[in-house]
Coordinates of C-alpha atoms in Angstrom, one line a residue:
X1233 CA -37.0 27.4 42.9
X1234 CA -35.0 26.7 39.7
X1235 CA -31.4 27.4 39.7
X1236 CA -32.0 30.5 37.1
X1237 CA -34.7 31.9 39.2
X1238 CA -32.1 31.5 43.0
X1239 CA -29.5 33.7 40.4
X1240 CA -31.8 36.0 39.2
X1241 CA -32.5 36.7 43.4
X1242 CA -29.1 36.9 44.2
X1243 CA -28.3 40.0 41.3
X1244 CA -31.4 41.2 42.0
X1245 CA -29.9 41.5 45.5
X1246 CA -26.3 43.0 44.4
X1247 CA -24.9 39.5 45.2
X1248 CA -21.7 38.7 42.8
X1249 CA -19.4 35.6 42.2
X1250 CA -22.7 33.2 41.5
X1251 CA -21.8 31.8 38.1
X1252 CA -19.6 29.3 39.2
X1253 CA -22.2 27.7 42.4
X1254 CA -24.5 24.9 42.2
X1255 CA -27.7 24.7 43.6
X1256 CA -27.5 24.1 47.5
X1257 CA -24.6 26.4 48.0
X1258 CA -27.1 29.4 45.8
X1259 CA -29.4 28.2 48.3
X1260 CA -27.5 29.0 51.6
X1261 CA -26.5 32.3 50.0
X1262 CA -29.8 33.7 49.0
X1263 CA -31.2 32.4 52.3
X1264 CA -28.2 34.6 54.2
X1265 CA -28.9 37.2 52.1
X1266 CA -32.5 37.7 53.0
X1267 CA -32.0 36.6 56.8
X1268 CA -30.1 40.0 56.7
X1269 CA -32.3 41.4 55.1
X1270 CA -35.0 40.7 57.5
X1271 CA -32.7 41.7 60.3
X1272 CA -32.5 45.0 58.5
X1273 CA -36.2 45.6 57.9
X1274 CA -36.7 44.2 61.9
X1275 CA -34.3 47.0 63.0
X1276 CA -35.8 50.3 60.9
X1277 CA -39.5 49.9 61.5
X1278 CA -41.0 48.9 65.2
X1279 CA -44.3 46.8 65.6
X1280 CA -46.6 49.9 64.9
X1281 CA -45.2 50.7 61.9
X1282 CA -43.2 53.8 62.9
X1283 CA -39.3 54.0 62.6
X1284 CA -38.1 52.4 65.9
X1285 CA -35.1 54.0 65.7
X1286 CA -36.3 57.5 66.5
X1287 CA -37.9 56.1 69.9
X1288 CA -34.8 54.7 70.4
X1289 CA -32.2 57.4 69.6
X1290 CA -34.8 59.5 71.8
X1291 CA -34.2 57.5 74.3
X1292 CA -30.8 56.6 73.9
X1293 CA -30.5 61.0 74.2
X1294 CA -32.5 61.1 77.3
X1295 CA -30.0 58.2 78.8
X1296 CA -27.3 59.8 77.3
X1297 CA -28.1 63.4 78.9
X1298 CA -28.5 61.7 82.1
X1299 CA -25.6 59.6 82.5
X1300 CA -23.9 62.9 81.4
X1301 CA -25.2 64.9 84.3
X1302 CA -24.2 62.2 86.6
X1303 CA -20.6 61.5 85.0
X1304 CA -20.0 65.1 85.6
X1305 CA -21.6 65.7 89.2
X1306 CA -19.1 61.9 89.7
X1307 CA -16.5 64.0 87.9
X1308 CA -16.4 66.8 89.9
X1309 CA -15.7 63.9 93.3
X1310 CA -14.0 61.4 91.5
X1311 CA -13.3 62.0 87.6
X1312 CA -11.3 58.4 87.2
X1313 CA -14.3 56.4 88.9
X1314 CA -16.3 57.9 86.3
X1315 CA -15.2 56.9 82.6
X1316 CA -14.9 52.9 83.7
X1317 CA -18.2 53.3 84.8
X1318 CA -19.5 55.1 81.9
X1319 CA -18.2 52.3 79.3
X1320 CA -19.7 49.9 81.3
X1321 CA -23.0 51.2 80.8
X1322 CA -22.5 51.4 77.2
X1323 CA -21.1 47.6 76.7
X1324 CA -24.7 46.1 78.8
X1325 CA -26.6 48.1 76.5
X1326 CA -25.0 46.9 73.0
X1327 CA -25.6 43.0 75.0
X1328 CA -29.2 44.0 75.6
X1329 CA -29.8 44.9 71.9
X1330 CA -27.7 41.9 70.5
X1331 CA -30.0 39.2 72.9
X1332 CA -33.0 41.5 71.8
X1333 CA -32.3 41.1 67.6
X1334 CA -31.2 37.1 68.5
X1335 CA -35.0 35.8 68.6
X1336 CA -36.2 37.8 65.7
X1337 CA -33.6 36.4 63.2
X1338 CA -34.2 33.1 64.2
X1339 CA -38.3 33.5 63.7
X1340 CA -37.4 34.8 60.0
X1341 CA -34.8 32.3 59.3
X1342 CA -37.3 29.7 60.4
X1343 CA -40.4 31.3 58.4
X1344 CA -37.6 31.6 55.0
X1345 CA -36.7 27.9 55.6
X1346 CA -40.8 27.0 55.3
X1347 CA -41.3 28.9 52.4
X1348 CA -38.2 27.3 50.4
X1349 CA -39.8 23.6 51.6
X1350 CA -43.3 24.9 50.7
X1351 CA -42.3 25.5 47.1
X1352 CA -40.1 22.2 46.5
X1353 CA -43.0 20.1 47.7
X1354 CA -44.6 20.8 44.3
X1355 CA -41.4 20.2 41.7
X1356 CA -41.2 17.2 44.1
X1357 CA -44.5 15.9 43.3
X1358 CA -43.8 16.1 39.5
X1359 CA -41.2 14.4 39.3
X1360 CA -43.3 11.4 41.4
X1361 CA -45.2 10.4 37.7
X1362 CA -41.7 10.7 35.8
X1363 CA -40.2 8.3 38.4
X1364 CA -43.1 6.0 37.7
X1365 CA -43.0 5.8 34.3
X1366 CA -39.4 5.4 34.3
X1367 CA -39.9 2.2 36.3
X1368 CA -43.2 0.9 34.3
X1369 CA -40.7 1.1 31.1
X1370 CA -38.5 -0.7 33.0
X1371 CA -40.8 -3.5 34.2
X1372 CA -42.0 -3.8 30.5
X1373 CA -38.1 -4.8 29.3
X1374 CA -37.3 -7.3 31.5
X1375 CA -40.1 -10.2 29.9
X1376 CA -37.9 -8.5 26.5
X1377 CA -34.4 -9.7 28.2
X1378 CA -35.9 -12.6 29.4
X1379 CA -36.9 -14.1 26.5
X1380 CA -33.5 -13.2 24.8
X1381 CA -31.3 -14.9 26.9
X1382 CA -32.8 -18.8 25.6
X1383 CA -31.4 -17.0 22.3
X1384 CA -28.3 -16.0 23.8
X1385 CA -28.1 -19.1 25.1
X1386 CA -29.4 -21.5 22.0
X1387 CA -26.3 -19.4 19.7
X1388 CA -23.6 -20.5 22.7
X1389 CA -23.6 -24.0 21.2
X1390 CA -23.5 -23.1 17.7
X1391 CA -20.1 -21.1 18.5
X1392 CA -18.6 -23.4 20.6
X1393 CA -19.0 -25.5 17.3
X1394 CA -17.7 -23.7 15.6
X1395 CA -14.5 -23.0 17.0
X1396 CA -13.1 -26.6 16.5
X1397 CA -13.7 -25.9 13.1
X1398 CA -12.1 -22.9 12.9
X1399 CA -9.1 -23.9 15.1
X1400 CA -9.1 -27.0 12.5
X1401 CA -8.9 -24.5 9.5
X1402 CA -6.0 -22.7 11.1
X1403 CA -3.0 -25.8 10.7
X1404 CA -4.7 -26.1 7.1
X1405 CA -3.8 -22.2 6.3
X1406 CA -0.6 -22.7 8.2
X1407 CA 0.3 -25.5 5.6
X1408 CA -1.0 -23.3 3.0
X1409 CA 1.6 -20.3 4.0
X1410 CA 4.6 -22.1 3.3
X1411 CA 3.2 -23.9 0.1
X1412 CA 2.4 -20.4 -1.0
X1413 CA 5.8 -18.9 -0.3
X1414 CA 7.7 -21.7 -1.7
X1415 CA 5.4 -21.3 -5.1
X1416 CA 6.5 -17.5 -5.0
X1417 CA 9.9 -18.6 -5.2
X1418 CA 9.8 -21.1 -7.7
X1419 CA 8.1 -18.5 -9.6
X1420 CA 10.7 -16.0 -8.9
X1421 CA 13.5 -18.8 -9.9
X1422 CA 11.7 -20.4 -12.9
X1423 CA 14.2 -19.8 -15.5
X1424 CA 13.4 -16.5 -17.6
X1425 CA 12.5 -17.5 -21.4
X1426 CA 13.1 -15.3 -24.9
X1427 CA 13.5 -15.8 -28.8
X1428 CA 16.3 -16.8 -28.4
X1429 CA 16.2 -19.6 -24.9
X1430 CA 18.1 -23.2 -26.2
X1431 CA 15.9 -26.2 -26.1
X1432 CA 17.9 -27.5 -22.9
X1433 CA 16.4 -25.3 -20.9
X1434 CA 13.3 -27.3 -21.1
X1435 CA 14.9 -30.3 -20.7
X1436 CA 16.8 -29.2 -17.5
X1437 CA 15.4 -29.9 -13.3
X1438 CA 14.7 -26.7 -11.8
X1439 CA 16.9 -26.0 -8.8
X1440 CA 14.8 -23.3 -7.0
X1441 CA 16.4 -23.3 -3.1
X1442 CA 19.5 -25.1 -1.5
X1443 CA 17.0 -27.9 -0.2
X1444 CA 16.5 -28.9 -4.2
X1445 CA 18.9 -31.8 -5.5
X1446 CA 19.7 -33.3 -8.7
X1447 CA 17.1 -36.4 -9.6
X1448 CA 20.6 -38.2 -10.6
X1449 CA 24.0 -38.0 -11.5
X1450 CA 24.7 -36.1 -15.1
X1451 CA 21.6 -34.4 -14.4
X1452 CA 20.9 -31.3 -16.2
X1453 CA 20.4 -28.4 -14.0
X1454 CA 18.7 -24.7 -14.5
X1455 CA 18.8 -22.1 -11.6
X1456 CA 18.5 -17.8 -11.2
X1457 CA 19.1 -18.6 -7.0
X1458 CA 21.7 -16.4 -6.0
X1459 CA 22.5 -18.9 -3.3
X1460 CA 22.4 -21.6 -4.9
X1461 CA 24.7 -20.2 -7.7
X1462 CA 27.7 -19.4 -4.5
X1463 CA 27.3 -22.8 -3.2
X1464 CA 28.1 -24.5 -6.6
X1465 CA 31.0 -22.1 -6.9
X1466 CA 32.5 -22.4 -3.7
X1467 CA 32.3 -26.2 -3.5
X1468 CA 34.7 -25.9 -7.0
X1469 CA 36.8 -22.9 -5.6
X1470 CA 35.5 -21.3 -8.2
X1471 CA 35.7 -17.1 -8.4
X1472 CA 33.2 -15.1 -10.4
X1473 CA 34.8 -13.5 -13.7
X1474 CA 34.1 -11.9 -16.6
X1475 CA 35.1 -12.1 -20.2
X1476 CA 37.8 -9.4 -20.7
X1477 CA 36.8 -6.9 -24.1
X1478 CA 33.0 -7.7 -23.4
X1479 CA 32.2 -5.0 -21.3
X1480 CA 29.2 -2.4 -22.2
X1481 CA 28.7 1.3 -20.7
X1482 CA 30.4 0.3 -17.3
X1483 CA 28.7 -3.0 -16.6
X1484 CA 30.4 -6.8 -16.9
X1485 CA 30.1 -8.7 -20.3
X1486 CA 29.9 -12.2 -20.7
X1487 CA 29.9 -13.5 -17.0
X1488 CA 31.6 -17.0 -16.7
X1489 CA 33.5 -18.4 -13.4
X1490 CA 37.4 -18.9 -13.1
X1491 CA 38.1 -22.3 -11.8
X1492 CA 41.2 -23.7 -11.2
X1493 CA 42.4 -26.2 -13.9
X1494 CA 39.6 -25.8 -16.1
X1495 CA 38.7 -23.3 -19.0
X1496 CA 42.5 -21.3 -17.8
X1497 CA 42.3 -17.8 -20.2
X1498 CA 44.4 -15.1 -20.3
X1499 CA 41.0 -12.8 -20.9
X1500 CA 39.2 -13.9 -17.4
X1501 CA 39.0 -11.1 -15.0
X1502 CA 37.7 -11.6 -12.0
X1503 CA 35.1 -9.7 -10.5
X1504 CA 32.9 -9.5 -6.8
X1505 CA 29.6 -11.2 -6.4
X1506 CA 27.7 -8.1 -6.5
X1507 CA 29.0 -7.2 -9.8
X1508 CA 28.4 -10.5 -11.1
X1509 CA 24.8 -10.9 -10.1
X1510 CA 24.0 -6.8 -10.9
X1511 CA 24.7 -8.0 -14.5
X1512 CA 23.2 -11.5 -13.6
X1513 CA 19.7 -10.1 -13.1
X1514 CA 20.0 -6.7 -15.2
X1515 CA 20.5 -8.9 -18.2
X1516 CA 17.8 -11.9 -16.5
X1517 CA 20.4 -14.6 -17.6
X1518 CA 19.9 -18.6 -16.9
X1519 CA 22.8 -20.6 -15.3
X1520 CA 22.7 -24.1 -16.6
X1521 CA 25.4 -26.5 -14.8
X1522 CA 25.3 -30.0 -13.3
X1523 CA 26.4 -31.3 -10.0
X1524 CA 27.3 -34.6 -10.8
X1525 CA 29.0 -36.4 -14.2
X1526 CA 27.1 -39.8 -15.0
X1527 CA 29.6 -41.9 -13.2
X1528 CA 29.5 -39.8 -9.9
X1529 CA 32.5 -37.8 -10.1
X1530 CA 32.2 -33.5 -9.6
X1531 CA 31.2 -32.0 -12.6
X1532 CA 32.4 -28.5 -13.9
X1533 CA 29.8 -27.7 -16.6
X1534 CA 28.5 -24.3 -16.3
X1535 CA 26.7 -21.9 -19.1
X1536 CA 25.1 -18.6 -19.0
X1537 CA 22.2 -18.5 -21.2
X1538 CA 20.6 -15.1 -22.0
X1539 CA 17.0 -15.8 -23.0
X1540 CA 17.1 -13.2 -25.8
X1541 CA 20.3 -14.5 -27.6
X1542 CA 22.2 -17.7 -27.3
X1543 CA 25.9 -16.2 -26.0
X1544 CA 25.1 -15.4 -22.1

């Protein structure tokens, strides 16, 4: 029996709190169900057809009146002999019935337990073909697996191949990372170019990081490196200043440096670094400077150049 149809029994039967079992337990339950049943049935009706209970009860009377008649004539002698004897009679009846009833559930039980085999057997035999197939279909991929694994096997090679190649192509982009970065900076360094950018600008070495260094002494020199802009400072003592009078909405004017002993003015204020470079990149100015005179000594030439006019 399907699982729907063991339900269907079971409500059928007044049976609740089914929803939640699986097969084998609906099983169990709809076999107790009708064992009792049977046991029922066995108990109403006796092997003629008739109700057994009426024999019974008819007989039970009889016993009944009788033990009656002697419990009072027992009475009358000895009335506290009488009622231990009387329930004793009672409890090896109730034993008789219980060893009578014992047989006749297990004969249904038994005849229940055939029928439930009887009707499996077929849903059992179905399934037989489906097993089959299932294992023909499986017997027909394996030649299909066997003959992809000398594929499998053929593309092994070709990927252990080309891993060196691909581990050889990893140093290259590794090389290529750095080359890349260091072009971004250059670019970001290169020196920013207008109407109005002087012809040494052209003529000057691009200083682009603190690893660059002058070609020779007297050099001219271009940079926008913030870095590289502090280290030339600090190596001259040199504080960053404005031009007193040539300020605009708020901002620094003309940015120049106040060194000690050289280019001393009354109208250089000094300023912080962030002010100076704010202006420095707002206004996308050039320094030009050199390291190094022709003869080796420190030099001291600085100029701001803004690309759109020739006063920085």
């Amino acid at each position: 029996m399907k699982v729907d149809d063991l339900r269907s029994q079971l409500k059928r039967r007044g049976v609740a709190g089914i929803s939640a079992l699986r097969k084998p337990e609906l099983v169990k339950t709809l076999a107790r169900t009708m064992r009792g049943e049977g046991g029922a049935a066995r108990r109403s009706a006796g092997p003629a057809g008739r109700p057994s209970a009426t024999r019974k009860s008819t007989a039970a009377k009889k016993t009944t009146a009788a033990k009656r008649t002697t419990s009072a004539r027992r009475s009358a002698t000895s009335p506290a002999k009488a009622a231990p004897a009387a329930r004793a009679t009672g409890a090896r009846a109730k034993a008789t019935g219980t060893r009578k009833a014992a047989p006749a559930r297990a004969k249904a039980t038994s005849s229940r337990a055939t029928t439930a085999r009887a009707k499996a057997a077929p849903s059992r035999a179905k399934a037989a073909p489906a097993r089959a197939t299932a294992a023909s279909s499986r017997a027909k991929a394996a030649p299909a697996r066997a003959k992809a694994a000398p594929s499998r096997a053929k593309a092994a090679p070709s990927r252990a191949k080309a891993a060196p190649s691909r581990a050889k192509a990893a140093p290259s982009r590794a090389k290529a990372a750095p080359a890349r970065k260091a072009s971004s900076a250059r670019a970001q360094a290169a020196p920013t170019r207008g109407p109005a950018s002087s012809r040494s600008i052209g003529s000057s070495q691009l200083i682009t990081s603190l690893a660059d260094r002058p070609e020779r002494p007297g050099r001219s020199l271009v940079t926008r490196n913030h870095e590289v802009i502090q280290r030339w400072a600090r190596a001259r003592g040199a504080k960053p200043a404005t031009i007193a009078g040539t300020e605009r909405e708020g901002r620094a004017g003309v940015l120049t440096f106040n060194i000690p002993g050289y280019r001393e003015s009354s109208r250089i204020r000094e300023i912080t670094w962030d002010d100076w470079f704010r202006t420095f990149d707002l206004r996308r100015l050039n320094l030009i400077y050199q390291e190094q005179m022709r003869d080796g000594r420190q030099s001291n030439f600085f100029r701001t150049e803004n690309p759109n006019r020739e006063d920085g």
